[in-house]
Each structure stands twice: as C-alpha cells, then as structure tokens.
C-alpha cells in the first residue's frame, strides 16, 4: 500500500450512470421487435450516433458479437422514454472525474476536491460524503462538502450502461450469437446543455488558491466538447480555457494527469490531444485509444495494426511515438491483460519503480472489480488476493521479445500483467481506477525520491 497523504483535485465530468445488467431474454425481446434484415443492414451502416431505436439495436448486437466494450452517443433526447420503458436500471455515479473522486474518497486520501460545471442535487448525492466542492462565497474560495453544494436547476446528464456477460446467446434471424466476453455497451448523453466542459467563470480566479491546496490534479471529460455551440462558441474557446486551467495548476507545482477517453470526431480528437497533452505530466488511456491517437497523428498503418491485432510490441511502439509527438512525461496504458508505463529516459524514477506503480494500479483496479466500490483504505488488500491473469507469463515473454526488436534506449518502459477478477461486480470505471492508483503511486514515488534525494 502506498502512502495516501495527498490532496487531489478531479474535474470535469460526472454524471449519473444508469446501469442495466442485461438478461438474455430482455435483449432477445427487444431484438425481436425488429426485422433481422433491418438490424443487419444497420450494422453495415454502422451508425456513429443513436437517433432511433434501430441504431441502438444494431450497435448493441455488434458489440455483443465482438464482446468488446463500446460507446455510442445518444443525440435524440426523446429516446430517453423508449430506453426507460425497455430496460431496468440501477443508478451510480459515473463520468471519469466522478468515479475517480469516489475512489480517492474511499481511499481516504488527505483531501479530495471534485469539480464539475454542473451539480444538480441528484448528482451531488452520488458522491461520497468526504468529497469537497469548490464554491465562491463572499469573494472567497470555500471548499464545501459536495452533497451540500448542489445547485437547483443545473442540467442532469444520464448515461445508460448495458452490461453483458460472456456466454449469453442471442438469436438474430437464423444466426445464433454467442457473446465471447463480458463487457458493456454505453449510450452516452451528448446534448448541448451538458457539453460545456469548463471551469465556470466565477471560480476561475480562484484556481490558483485551489492549486495551493493540492498535490495533483486528474482532468478528464474533454470528449464531451463539441466543435460548435449554438451561441457561436466552439471547441477552440473551451480548449483555450482548459489550457489556462492546467497552467494555473502547473505554475503552482501541481502534477497534472489527463485520463483520456475515446473521441469519435477526428478533428476534435486532434485538437484535444495537440492542445492538452503537451501541457500535462501524464496521460492514461487504453489500447484502442492509442490507435485512435496514432491515426490522427498520421500513423495510420500502425493504428490499424493495433486495432486489428492488439500486439504488445505495436502498443509499445505507438506509445513511444505518442510520448515524443506530444511531449509529456509519462504515458500509462491499461488493457485487459497488461498495464504499461512509458517515460522518457531522463525520468527520475527507475523501471523497477514504474513496475511497483503499475502493480499498485492493477491491484486497486482488481479490488474495485471484486468489491464494486472502494470504501476504506483496507479494501485495497482484497486486490492482493486476486491472481495475475493467466496470460501473464505470455505477456512477459512478449515484452522481452519487444525489447529485443524495438529501439527503446530513449525510454523507460514497464509492463505488468493485470490482476483479473473472474466475476467482477462491475466493469465500469476499472480503467479509471487503475489510472487513479497509478497516479497516486507516481506522486508517492516522486515524493520519496525528492525527499531522500
Ligand atoms: P476501461 O475499459 O477503460 O474502464 O478499463 C478496463 C480495464 O479494467 C482493463 O484494462 C483491465 O485492466 C481492467 N479490468 C477489466 N476487467 C477486469 C476484471 N474482471 N478484473 C479486474 N480488472 C479488470
């Protein structure tokens, strides 16, 4: 267990996750309402947004066939009623900043400040009670318990998460689909009212005061931006503000981590990575996101290889390229079977320390997968009982092989197999949990290094 004597700020995205644990019969009934030919046709079209129920069914069936996690934005607010009628949900706190805040709150770190531009009451109540929210009162910054800081009338964002299990059997026309792996299909709300990812103007002058209270900041949610808004503002406007936020933290010596999430729009994706990544210390992402980023940086072949084969060697190469092109300090990658850190050669930490950091991250992730939530620092210990996955030795072998093939001299790279829980209580937010653990351990190892010289 690492020392948890840190204060961390987390922003900008939190929402309600409405989780539907799909049962075979329920999916089957919904699918049966459609002509299988229409579904197949729509799968071919591969809609990037959901504007009618058939878009949803097509993308869901596609996700079930591959057994891969997917996310598709909902653009038609009216469909909420259809979704409410067809499925039963359980509500949890979602959004990276929200999930990360509650993991940190469960670990009882020194101080945890969470910020989202919208804080309706239903959302505020899903945060753990020791999470603080920054407000300005009488011209001064005040950190209030988040549950007391809600604002009436703020917009509410609800994402729907459909969890499916390995081995489920679904019939589509004559075809029998067996779901090859457990996963989830996310229908995310993307309406304009909740797309202004920013620090509100009244709080912005106080960011430096916040910065002096914290050791690290974990920022995420840029995927919620739009290229254009109806009032004439655009992504450039919000990214300029986002950069100023980061600079306020950096000027006060705060370590800044960005947790990346997939962005469908290539233009927006490129803007986010080229504006934000060069300013921060570390970035976390999964394998598919490495490929997404490489693709807009012009490395299409490598991106396609990663998408298609998921080979460790390609991910390492891709990671080194991203680190160089966007020039930040540390890249963290989490995949099903391994977690990885890549830094430049001159990073103060050793590769052995990077391994320890990764072990902390995957252990914390496993604890949350097993328990469903982190409520006390001791919950971490459960993760230590979860074995490293059965492909662990294979991963190590592949890593050794990659070392002999790739030129890695300019980098420090560590790869650690993940601890995988056989029947996880939940799968949402595990990547965020791993990243949170990795970031905390990173802060801790840096502090040790500089305290002991
Ligand atoms: P994400 O999809 O970004 O939330 O991240 C998923 C990550 O969670 C994967 O990279 C795995 O490392 C981890 N993970 C997925 N399933 C499990 C499981 N059953 N037990 C522990 N960790 C898991």
Tab-separated table of C-alpha atoms and ligand atoms in Angstrom:
chain	number	residue	atom	x	y	z
A	1	UNK	CA	0.000	0.000	0.000
A	2	UNK	CA	1.347	3.447	-0.818
A	3	UNK	CA	1.202	6.468	1.448
A	4	UNK	CA	-2.081	8.280	0.875
A	5	UNK	CA	-1.175	11.608	2.385
A	6	UNK	CA	-2.077	13.549	-0.764
A	7	UNK	CA	-4.669	16.078	-1.796
A	8	UNK	CA	-6.082	15.681	-5.274
A	9	UNK	CA	-8.412	17.704	-7.492
A	10	UNK	CA	-10.538	15.981	-10.087
A	11	UNK	CA	-12.608	17.581	-12.872
A	12	UNK	CA	-14.672	17.956	-15.167
A	13	UNK	CA	-17.085	15.125	-15.972
A	14	UNK	CA	-19.528	13.474	-13.643
A	15	UNK	CA	-22.929	12.110	-14.493
A	16	UNK	CA	-25.464	9.540	-13.483
A	17	UNK	CA	-24.745	6.093	-14.847
A	18	UNK	CA	-27.970	4.169	-15.247
A	19	UNK	CA	-26.775	0.573	-15.316
A	20	UNK	CA	-28.831	-2.176	-16.894
A	21	UNK	CA	-27.497	-5.684	-16.243
A	22	UNK	CA	-28.775	-7.279	-19.402
A	23	UNK	CA	-30.530	-10.602	-19.226
A	24	UNK	CA	-30.621	-12.753	-22.319
A	25	UNK	CA	-34.444	-12.713	-22.509
A	26	UNK	CA	-34.648	-8.941	-22.217
A	27	UNK	CA	-32.199	-8.362	-25.083
A	28	UNK	CA	-33.910	-11.027	-27.129
A	29	UNK	CA	-37.319	-9.407	-26.650
A	30	UNK	CA	-36.041	-6.018	-27.755
A	31	UNK	CA	-34.255	-7.508	-30.783
A	32	UNK	CA	-37.384	-9.440	-31.741
A	33	UNK	CA	-39.245	-6.185	-32.180
A	34	UNK	CA	-37.145	-5.532	-35.286
A	35	UNK	CA	-36.776	-7.266	-38.620
A	36	UNK	CA	-33.390	-9.078	-38.528
A	37	UNK	CA	-32.651	-7.856	-42.067
A	38	UNK	CA	-33.048	-4.249	-40.931
A	39	UNK	CA	-30.741	-4.886	-37.998
A	40	UNK	CA	-28.073	-6.469	-40.221
A	41	UNK	CA	-28.361	-3.646	-42.704
A	42	UNK	CA	-27.992	-1.055	-39.979
A	43	UNK	CA	-24.944	-2.871	-38.581
A	44	UNK	CA	-23.376	-2.453	-42.038
A	45	UNK	CA	-24.159	1.267	-41.960
A	46	UNK	CA	-22.520	1.351	-38.511
A	47	UNK	CA	-24.255	4.433	-37.100
A	48	UNK	CA	-21.920	6.679	-35.102
A	49	UNK	CA	-24.806	8.221	-33.196
A	50	UNK	CA	-28.098	6.932	-31.897
A	51	UNK	CA	-31.070	8.835	-33.214
A	52	UNK	CA	-33.607	5.999	-33.317
A	53	UNK	CA	-34.052	2.616	-31.588
A	54	UNK	CA	-32.749	0.634	-34.600
A	55	UNK	CA	-29.383	2.436	-34.343
A	56	UNK	CA	-29.163	1.250	-30.760
A	57	UNK	CA	-30.123	-2.346	-31.528
A	58	UNK	CA	-27.660	-2.550	-34.427
A	59	UNK	CA	-24.719	-1.238	-32.424
A	60	UNK	CA	-25.663	-3.367	-29.409
A	61	UNK	CA	-25.772	-6.567	-31.488
A	62	UNK	CA	-22.423	-5.627	-32.998
A	63	UNK	CA	-20.926	-5.131	-29.507
A	64	UNK	CA	-22.378	-8.471	-28.354
A	65	UNK	CA	-20.876	-10.293	-31.336
A	66	UNK	CA	-17.403	-8.948	-30.602
A	67	UNK	CA	-17.736	-8.972	-26.822
A	68	UNK	CA	-15.991	-5.610	-26.813
A	69	UNK	CA	-16.827	-2.521	-24.790
A	70	UNK	CA	-18.308	0.225	-26.955
A	71	UNK	CA	-19.784	3.661	-26.534
A	72	UNK	CA	-22.165	5.481	-28.852
A	73	UNK	CA	-23.618	8.946	-28.197
A	74	UNK	CA	-27.364	9.484	-27.986
A	75	UNK	CA	-28.353	12.602	-29.879
A	76	UNK	CA	-32.114	12.364	-29.684
A	77	UNK	CA	-33.242	13.324	-26.184
A	78	UNK	CA	-36.710	11.954	-26.913
A	79	UNK	CA	-35.391	8.372	-26.909
A	80	UNK	CA	-34.933	8.566	-23.133
A	81	UNK	CA	-38.554	7.492	-22.730
A	82	UNK	CA	-38.021	4.458	-25.009
A	83	UNK	CA	-34.952	3.387	-23.029
A	84	UNK	CA	-36.770	3.842	-19.703
A	85	UNK	CA	-39.591	1.647	-20.920
A	86	UNK	CA	-37.448	-1.203	-22.273
A	87	UNK	CA	-34.868	-1.689	-19.503
A	88	UNK	CA	-34.493	-1.527	-15.698
A	89	UNK	CA	-31.616	0.482	-14.258
A	90	UNK	CA	-29.612	0.983	-11.107
A	91	UNK	CA	-28.084	4.451	-10.623
A	92	UNK	CA	-24.430	5.055	-9.783
A	93	UNK	CA	-22.002	7.923	-10.050
A	94	UNK	CA	-20.344	7.912	-13.461
A	95	UNK	CA	-18.035	10.052	-15.531
A	96	UNK	CA	-14.289	9.803	-15.047
A	97	UNK	CA	-13.989	12.740	-12.635
A	98	UNK	CA	-16.879	11.374	-10.571
A	99	UNK	CA	-15.579	7.808	-10.477
A	100	UNK	CA	-12.062	8.937	-9.639
A	101	UNK	CA	-13.353	11.248	-6.876
A	102	UNK	CA	-15.183	8.377	-5.200
A	103	UNK	CA	-12.214	6.000	-5.479
A	104	UNK	CA	-9.986	8.631	-3.840
A	105	UNK	CA	-12.661	9.346	-1.244
A	106	UNK	CA	-12.855	5.623	-0.454
A	107	UNK	CA	-9.086	5.521	-0.004
A	108	UNK	CA	-9.470	8.480	2.402
A	109	UNK	CA	-6.656	10.490	0.948
A	110	UNK	CA	-5.972	13.782	2.754
A	111	UNK	CA	-8.288	15.981	0.721
A	112	UNK	CA	-10.327	15.293	-2.364
A	113	UNK	CA	-11.836	18.161	-4.326
A	114	UNK	CA	-14.129	17.329	-7.231
A	115	UNK	CA	-15.354	19.877	-9.717
A	116	UNK	CA	-17.962	19.658	-12.447
A	117	UNK	CA	-19.551	22.702	-14.095
A	118	UNK	CA	-22.996	21.244	-13.351
A	119	UNK	CA	-24.032	19.941	-9.977
A	120	UNK	CA	-27.716	19.091	-9.755
A	121	UNK	CA	-28.833	17.573	-6.466
A	122	UNK	CA	-29.356	14.026	-7.781
A	123	UNK	CA	-25.757	14.007	-8.995
A	124	UNK	CA	-24.261	15.622	-5.871
A	125	UNK	CA	-25.849	12.932	-3.701
A	126	UNK	CA	-23.990	10.156	-5.530
A	127	UNK	CA	-20.585	11.442	-4.385
A	128	UNK	CA	-19.115	10.075	-1.161
A	129	UNK	CA	-19.579	12.471	1.725
A	130	UNK	CA	-15.900	13.333	2.199
A	131	UNK	CA	-15.622	14.789	-1.308
A	132	UNK	CA	-15.335	18.590	-1.361
A	133	UNK	CA	-16.614	21.013	-3.994
A	134	UNK	CA	-15.142	24.496	-4.565
A	135	UNK	CA	-17.560	27.423	-4.272
A	136	UNK	CA	-17.063	31.168	-4.053
A	137	UNK	CA	-18.763	32.833	-1.107
A	138	UNK	CA	-18.327	36.491	-0.139
A	139	UNK	CA	-15.496	36.771	-2.619
A	140	UNK	CA	-13.552	33.883	-1.094
A	141	UNK	CA	-12.896	30.285	-2.044
A	142	UNK	CA	-14.675	27.802	0.155
A	143	UNK	CA	-14.440	24.009	-0.021
A	144	UNK	CA	-17.851	22.651	0.844
A	145	UNK	CA	-18.983	19.039	1.258
A	146	UNK	CA	-20.154	18.302	-2.278
A	147	UNK	CA	-23.538	16.977	-1.192
A	148	UNK	CA	-24.329	20.406	0.284
A	149	UNK	CA	-23.036	22.334	-2.704
A	150	UNK	CA	-25.628	21.337	-5.314
A	151	UNK	CA	-27.323	23.960	-7.466
A	152	UNK	CA	-31.005	23.777	-8.226
A	153	UNK	CA	-31.810	23.762	-11.921
A	154	UNK	CA	-28.391	22.575	-13.153
A	155	UNK	CA	-28.729	20.175	-16.106
A	156	UNK	CA	-28.530	16.448	-15.420
A	157	UNK	CA	-26.601	14.015	-17.580
A	158	UNK	CA	-27.669	10.362	-17.603
A	159	UNK	CA	-25.571	7.748	-19.416
A	160	UNK	CA	-27.036	4.309	-19.943
A	161	UNK	CA	-24.736	1.355	-19.491
A	162	UNK	CA	-25.766	-2.049	-20.741
A	163	UNK	CA	-23.645	-4.754	-19.169
A	164	UNK	CA	-23.456	-8.098	-20.923
A	165	UNK	CA	-21.918	-11.403	-19.905
A	166	UNK	CA	-19.745	-13.900	-21.672
A	167	UNK	CA	-21.701	-16.897	-22.932
A	168	UNK	CA	-25.039	-15.164	-23.437
A	169	UNK	CA	-26.829	-16.474	-26.515
A	170	UNK	CA	-28.816	-14.165	-28.761
A	171	UNK	CA	-30.729	-15.049	-31.871
A	172	UNK	CA	-30.820	-12.687	-34.825
A	173	UNK	CA	-32.853	-14.212	-37.667
A	174	UNK	CA	-31.134	-17.541	-38.392
A	175	UNK	CA	-27.932	-16.507	-36.738
A	176	UNK	CA	-27.065	-17.586	-33.187
A	177	UNK	CA	-24.689	-15.187	-31.489
A	178	UNK	CA	-22.663	-16.330	-28.513
A	179	UNK	CA	-21.161	-13.412	-26.600
A	180	UNK	CA	-17.399	-14.120	-26.479
A	181	UNK	CA	-16.517	-11.889	-23.495
A	182	UNK	CA	-18.191	-9.858	-20.766
A	183	UNK	CA	-18.362	-6.151	-21.414
A	184	UNK	CA	-20.611	-3.175	-21.731
A	185	UNK	CA	-22.332	-1.037	-24.266
A	186	UNK	CA	-22.663	2.606	-23.303
A	187	UNK	CA	-25.233	5.021	-24.641
A	188	UNK	CA	-23.884	8.394	-23.609
A	189	UNK	CA	-25.944	11.578	-23.418
A	190	UNK	CA	-24.453	14.292	-25.616
A	191	UNK	CA	-26.872	17.198	-25.568
A	192	UNK	CA	-25.604	20.733	-25.822
A	193	UNK	CA	-26.740	21.749	-22.327
A	194	UNK	CA	-24.210	19.355	-20.786
A	195	UNK	CA	-21.406	19.809	-23.325
A	196	UNK	CA	-19.738	22.904	-21.900
A	197	UNK	CA	-16.739	21.316	-20.270
A	198	UNK	CA	-15.154	24.170	-18.339
A	199	UNK	CA	-14.380	25.849	-15.056
A	200	UNK	CA	-17.189	28.340	-14.578
A	201	UNK	CA	-16.145	31.975	-14.750
A	202	UNK	CA	-16.919	32.688	-11.092
A	203	UNK	CA	-14.439	30.006	-9.956
A	204	UNK	CA	-11.635	30.622	-12.436
A	205	UNK	CA	-9.909	33.434	-10.489
A	206	UNK	CA	-9.580	31.003	-7.554
A	207	UNK	CA	-7.920	28.098	-9.358
A	208	UNK	CA	-4.506	29.115	-8.026
A	209	UNK	CA	-5.890	29.044	-4.488
A	210	UNK	CA	-7.128	25.530	-5.177
A	211	UNK	CA	-3.759	24.633	-6.680
A	212	UNK	CA	-2.047	25.566	-3.421
A	213	UNK	CA	-4.232	23.062	-1.569
A	214	UNK	CA	-3.394	20.064	-3.763
A	215	UNK	CA	-0.536	17.820	-4.875
A	216	UNK	CA	-2.114	16.505	-8.035
A	217	UNK	CA	-4.975	17.081	-10.453
A	218	UNK	CA	-6.681	14.452	-12.584
A	219	UNK	CA	-8.512	16.015	-15.508
A	220	UNK	CA	-10.878	14.356	-17.944
A	221	UNK	CA	-14.048	14.897	-19.902
A	222	UNK	CA	-12.735	16.693	-22.981
A	223	UNK	CA	-14.519	14.084	-25.083
A	224	UNK	CA	-17.749	15.854	-24.099
A	225	UNK	CA	-16.816	19.016	-26.020
A	226	UNK	CA	-18.435	19.976	-29.310
A	227	UNK	CA	-16.813	21.554	-32.320
A	228	UNK	CA	-19.522	24.247	-32.339
A	229	UNK	CA	-22.168	25.577	-29.980
A	230	UNK	CA	-25.387	27.388	-30.797
A	231	UNK	CA	-24.166	30.626	-29.174
A	232	UNK	CA	-21.165	30.801	-31.526
A	233	UNK	CA	-18.590	29.403	-29.096
A	234	UNK	CA	-16.500	26.477	-30.287
A	235	UNK	CA	-14.077	23.784	-29.143
A	236	UNK	CA	-11.169	26.220	-29.511
A	237	UNK	CA	-12.769	28.514	-26.959
A	238	UNK	CA	-13.183	25.756	-24.368
A	239	UNK	CA	-9.731	24.301	-25.066
A	240	UNK	CA	-8.150	27.731	-24.512
A	241	UNK	CA	-9.853	27.852	-21.131
A	242	UNK	CA	-8.822	24.271	-20.395
A	243	UNK	CA	-5.194	25.152	-21.103
A	244	UNK	CA	-5.363	28.106	-18.721
A	245	UNK	CA	-6.702	25.814	-16.001
A	246	UNK	CA	-3.789	23.437	-16.497
A	247	UNK	CA	-1.258	26.289	-16.475
A	248	UNK	CA	-2.706	27.577	-13.187
A	249	UNK	CA	-2.014	24.160	-11.657
A	250	UNK	CA	1.400	23.730	-13.248
A	251	UNK	CA	2.539	27.181	-12.078
A	252	UNK	CA	1.903	26.086	-8.513
A	253	UNK	CA	3.855	22.844	-8.911
A	254	UNK	CA	0.831	20.553	-9.123
A	255	UNK	CA	1.278	17.303	-11.077
A	256	UNK	CA	-1.413	17.022	-13.732
A	257	UNK	CA	-2.750	13.776	-15.168
A	258	UNK	CA	-5.242	13.590	-18.028
A	259	UNK	CA	-7.395	10.498	-18.322
A	260	UNK	CA	-8.167	10.261	-22.000
A	261	UNK	CA	-11.366	8.783	-23.417
A	262	UNK	CA	-12.235	7.917	-26.940
A	263	UNK	CA	-13.314	10.822	-29.188
A	264	UNK	CA	-15.118	9.828	-32.370
A	265	UNK	CA	-14.755	13.143	-34.200
A	266	UNK	CA	-11.231	13.136	-35.676
A	267	UNK	CA	-10.947	16.922	-35.752
A	268	UNK	CA	-11.928	17.275	-32.114
A	269	UNK	CA	-9.675	14.366	-31.159
A	270	UNK	CA	-6.685	16.013	-32.799
A	271	UNK	CA	-7.451	19.357	-31.182
A	272	UNK	CA	-7.723	17.845	-27.726
A	273	UNK	CA	-4.512	15.858	-27.910
A	274	UNK	CA	-2.386	18.582	-29.506
A	275	UNK	CA	-3.640	21.318	-27.183
A	276	UNK	CA	-3.819	19.456	-23.916
A	277	UNK	CA	-1.269	16.634	-23.819
A	278	UNK	CA	1.882	18.783	-24.239
A	279	UNK	CA	0.954	20.740	-21.103
A	280	UNK	CA	0.430	17.859	-18.675
A	281	UNK	CA	2.667	15.426	-16.827
A	282	UNK	CA	0.916	12.183	-17.560
A	283	UNK	CA	-1.851	10.725	-19.695
A	284	UNK	CA	-3.781	7.490	-19.243
A	285	UNK	CA	-5.623	5.539	-21.932
A	286	UNK	CA	-6.454	2.089	-23.247
A	287	UNK	CA	-5.093	0.283	-26.283
A	288	UNK	CA	-7.853	1.359	-28.665
A	289	UNK	CA	-7.214	4.944	-27.696
A	290	UNK	CA	-3.508	4.620	-28.568
A	291	UNK	CA	-4.651	3.569	-32.022
A	292	UNK	CA	-7.155	6.435	-32.241
A	293	UNK	CA	-4.471	8.962	-31.391
A	294	UNK	CA	-1.881	7.490	-33.752
A	295	UNK	CA	-4.429	7.609	-36.507
A	296	UNK	CA	-4.881	11.395	-36.269
A	297	UNK	CA	-1.147	11.922	-35.845
A	298	UNK	CA	-0.671	10.310	-39.270
A	299	UNK	CA	0.446	6.812	-38.245
A	300	UNK	CA	-2.447	5.020	-39.887
A	301	UNK	CA	-0.740	1.686	-40.571
A	302	UNK	CA	0.424	1.289	-37.023
A	303	UNK	CA	-3.005	2.398	-35.767
A	304	UNK	CA	-4.710	-0.249	-37.920
A	305	UNK	CA	-2.301	-2.927	-36.712
A	306	UNK	CA	-3.085	-2.090	-33.087
A	307	UNK	CA	-6.839	-2.116	-33.750
A	308	UNK	CA	-6.622	-5.459	-35.532
A	309	UNK	CA	-4.003	-7.496	-33.679
A	310	UNK	CA	-3.648	-5.910	-30.210
A	311	UNK	CA	0.034	-6.799	-30.138
A	312	UNK	CA	2.085	-5.541	-27.199
A	313	UNK	CA	5.009	-4.658	-29.447
A	314	UNK	CA	2.832	-2.342	-31.549
A	315	UNK	CA	1.362	-0.686	-28.472
A	316	UNK	CA	4.833	-0.011	-27.109
A	317	UNK	CA	5.938	1.467	-30.422
A	318	UNK	CA	2.748	3.518	-30.596
A	319	UNK	CA	3.193	4.686	-27.018
A	320	UNK	CA	6.759	5.854	-27.663
A	321	UNK	CA	5.582	7.772	-30.722
A	322	UNK	CA	2.769	9.476	-28.800
A	323	UNK	CA	5.138	10.441	-25.997
A	324	UNK	CA	7.542	12.020	-28.487
A	325	UNK	CA	4.984	13.694	-30.721
A	326	UNK	CA	3.055	15.250	-27.854
A	327	UNK	CA	5.945	15.513	-25.445
A	328	UNK	CA	4.567	14.869	-21.995
A	329	UNK	CA	6.355	12.919	-19.242
A	330	UNK	CA	4.561	9.654	-18.778
A	331	UNK	CA	2.083	7.547	-20.724
A	332	UNK	CA	0.011	4.961	-18.904
A	333	UNK	CA	-1.850	2.278	-20.812
A	334	UNK	CA	-4.334	-0.207	-19.388
A	335	UNK	CA	-5.551	-3.187	-21.355
A	336	UNK	CA	-7.304	-6.368	-20.325
A	337	UNK	CA	-4.106	-8.361	-19.877
A	338	UNK	CA	-1.433	-5.831	-19.028
A	339	UNK	CA	-0.773	-2.317	-17.796
A	340	UNK	CA	2.154	-0.289	-19.073
A	341	UNK	CA	4.096	2.884	-18.306
A	342	UNK	CA	6.364	4.642	-20.771
A	343	UNK	CA	8.500	7.629	-19.789
A	344	UNK	CA	11.440	9.398	-21.346
A	345	UNK	CA	14.870	8.107	-20.356
A	346	UNK	CA	15.511	11.066	-18.053
A	347	UNK	CA	12.516	10.399	-15.826
A	348	UNK	CA	13.694	10.385	-12.192
A	349	UNK	CA	12.041	7.035	-11.478
A	350	UNK	CA	13.613	3.673	-12.292
A	351	UNK	CA	11.920	0.925	-14.293
A	352	UNK	CA	11.640	-1.111	-11.077
A	353	UNK	CA	9.728	1.763	-9.501
A	354	UNK	CA	7.482	2.003	-12.540
A	355	UNK	CA	6.695	-1.702	-12.074
A	356	UNK	CA	5.714	-1.057	-8.432
A	357	UNK	CA	3.488	1.813	-9.510
A	358	UNK	CA	1.724	-0.392	-12.048
A	359	UNK	CA	1.280	-3.171	-9.506
A	360	UNK	CA	-0.443	-0.725	-7.184
A	361	UNK	CA	-2.726	0.403	-10.015
A	362	UNK	CA	-3.841	-3.037	-11.148
A	363	UNK	CA	-4.294	-4.202	-7.546
A	364	UNK	CA	-6.558	-1.245	-6.813
A	365	UNK	CA	-8.489	-1.966	-10.023
A	366	UNK	CA	-8.910	-5.614	-9.017
A	367	UNK	CA	-10.114	-4.602	-5.537
A	368	UNK	CA	-12.804	-2.428	-7.078
A	369	UNK	CA	-13.760	-5.109	-9.614
A	370	UNK	CA	-14.151	-7.567	-6.741
A	371	UNK	CA	-15.976	-5.311	-4.285
A	372	UNK	CA	-17.781	-2.998	-6.701
A	373	UNK	CA	-16.577	0.017	-4.728
A	374	UNK	CA	-13.649	1.180	-2.626
A	375	UNK	CA	-14.964	2.291	0.752
A	376	UNK	CA	-11.960	2.071	3.062
A	377	UNK	CA	-8.186	2.099	2.503
A	378	UNK	CA	-8.072	-1.548	3.629
A	379	UNK	CA	-10.245	-2.538	0.662
A	380	UNK	CA	-7.043	-2.351	-1.377
A	381	UNK	CA	-5.818	-5.528	0.357
A	382	UNK	CA	-8.550	-7.579	-1.354
A	383	UNK	CA	-6.853	-6.789	-4.643
A	384	UNK	CA	-3.675	-8.502	-3.419
A	385	UNK	CA	-5.594	-11.784	-3.242
A	386	UNK	CA	-6.643	-11.569	-6.891
A	387	UNK	CA	-4.146	-13.519	-9.027
A	388	UNK	CA	-2.389	-12.043	-12.040
A	389	UNK	CA	-4.216	-13.153	-15.191
A	390	UNK	CA	-3.467	-16.474	-16.838
A	391	UNK	CA	-1.786	-14.811	-19.806
A	392	UNK	CA	0.701	-13.077	-17.504
A	393	UNK	CA	3.668	-15.238	-18.485
A	394	UNK	CA	2.849	-14.795	-22.152
A	395	UNK	CA	2.733	-11.016	-21.657
A	396	UNK	CA	6.175	-11.076	-20.026
A	397	UNK	CA	7.545	-13.162	-22.883
A	398	UNK	CA	6.132	-10.769	-25.466
A	399	UNK	CA	7.651	-7.848	-23.565
A	400	UNK	CA	11.101	-9.463	-23.630
A	401	UNK	CA	10.663	-10.107	-27.335
A	402	UNK	CA	9.646	-6.483	-27.946
A	403	UNK	CA	12.742	-5.309	-26.070
A	404	UNK	CA	14.947	-7.215	-28.483
A	405	UNK	CA	13.170	-5.813	-31.552
A	406	UNK	CA	12.396	-2.186	-30.749
A	407	UNK	CA	14.767	0.675	-30.083
A	408	UNK	CA	13.823	1.601	-26.561
A	409	UNK	CA	17.019	3.270	-25.396
A	410	UNK	CA	15.441	6.709	-25.108
A	411	UNK	CA	12.664	5.484	-22.832
A	412	UNK	CA	11.906	3.696	-19.622
A	413	UNK	CA	9.182	1.119	-20.076
A	414	UNK	CA	7.458	-1.156	-17.615
A	415	UNK	CA	4.793	-3.750	-18.364
A	416	UNK	CA	2.887	-5.656	-15.678
A	417	UNK	CA	0.155	-8.296	-16.170
A	418	UNK	CA	-3.244	-7.276	-14.769
A	419	UNK	CA	-4.926	-8.904	-11.822
A	420	UNK	CA	-8.261	-10.031	-13.230
A	421	UNK	CA	-11.325	-10.824	-11.151
A	422	UNK	CA	-13.230	-13.825	-12.566
A	423	UNK	CA	-16.695	-12.474	-11.902
A	424	UNK	CA	-16.373	-8.729	-11.421
A	425	UNK	CA	-19.173	-6.956	-9.545
A	426	UNK	CA	-18.854	-4.207	-12.128
A	427	UNK	CA	-16.692	-3.343	-15.120
A	428	UNK	CA	-17.413	0.364	-15.474
A	429	UNK	CA	-14.626	2.654	-14.346
A	430	UNK	CA	-11.995	-0.012	-13.785
A	431	UNK	CA	-9.626	1.710	-16.178
A	432	UNK	CA	-10.159	4.974	-14.311
A	433	UNK	CA	-9.499	3.166	-11.036
A	434	UNK	CA	-6.231	1.721	-12.344
A	435	UNK	CA	-5.192	5.181	-13.551
A	436	UNK	CA	-6.049	6.705	-10.183
A	437	UNK	CA	-3.899	4.137	-8.413
A	438	UNK	CA	-1.054	4.635	-10.853
A	439	UNK	CA	-1.199	8.405	-10.406
A	440	UNK	CA	-1.238	8.196	-6.588
A	441	UNK	CA	1.680	5.783	-6.566
A	442	UNK	CA	3.525	8.015	-9.037
A	443	UNK	CA	3.081	11.016	-6.705
A	444	UNK	CA	4.302	8.902	-3.817
A	445	UNK	CA	7.427	7.618	-5.579
A	446	UNK	CA	8.305	11.112	-6.796
A	447	UNK	CA	7.902	12.493	-3.293
A	448	UNK	CA	10.122	9.759	-1.851
A	449	UNK	CA	12.735	10.410	-4.493
A	450	UNK	CA	12.878	14.125	-3.850
A	451	UNK	CA	12.721	13.837	-0.082
A	452	UNK	CA	15.553	11.330	0.036
A	453	UNK	CA	17.471	12.962	-2.813
B	1	LIG	P1	-11.787	0.658	-19.088
B	1	LIG	O1	-12.486	-0.154	-20.104
B	1	LIG	O2	-11.002	1.789	-19.642
B	1	LIG	O3	-12.614	1.019	-17.895
B	1	LIG	O4	-10.660	-0.264	-18.493
B	1	LIG	C1	-10.842	-1.588	-18.352
B	1	LIG	C2	-9.647	-2.100	-17.577
B	1	LIG	O5	-10.136	-2.679	-16.395
B	1	LIG	C3	-8.910	-3.158	-18.313
B	1	LIG	O6	-7.814	-2.580	-18.935
B	1	LIG	C4	-8.491	-4.144	-17.250
B	1	LIG	O7	-7.178	-3.857	-16.860
B	1	LIG	C5	-9.414	-3.842	-16.107
B	1	LIG	N1	-10.366	-4.931	-15.935
B	1	LIG	C6	-11.315	-5.343	-16.813
B	1	LIG	N2	-11.991	-6.402	-16.335
B	1	LIG	C7	-11.462	-6.678	-15.123
B	1	LIG	C8	-11.701	-7.676	-14.128
B	1	LIG	N3	-12.625	-8.603	-14.292
B	1	LIG	N4	-10.949	-7.643	-13.004
B	1	LIG	C9	-10.002	-6.714	-12.834
B	1	LIG	N5	-9.713	-5.766	-13.738
B	1	LIG	C10	-10.428	-5.735	-14.867
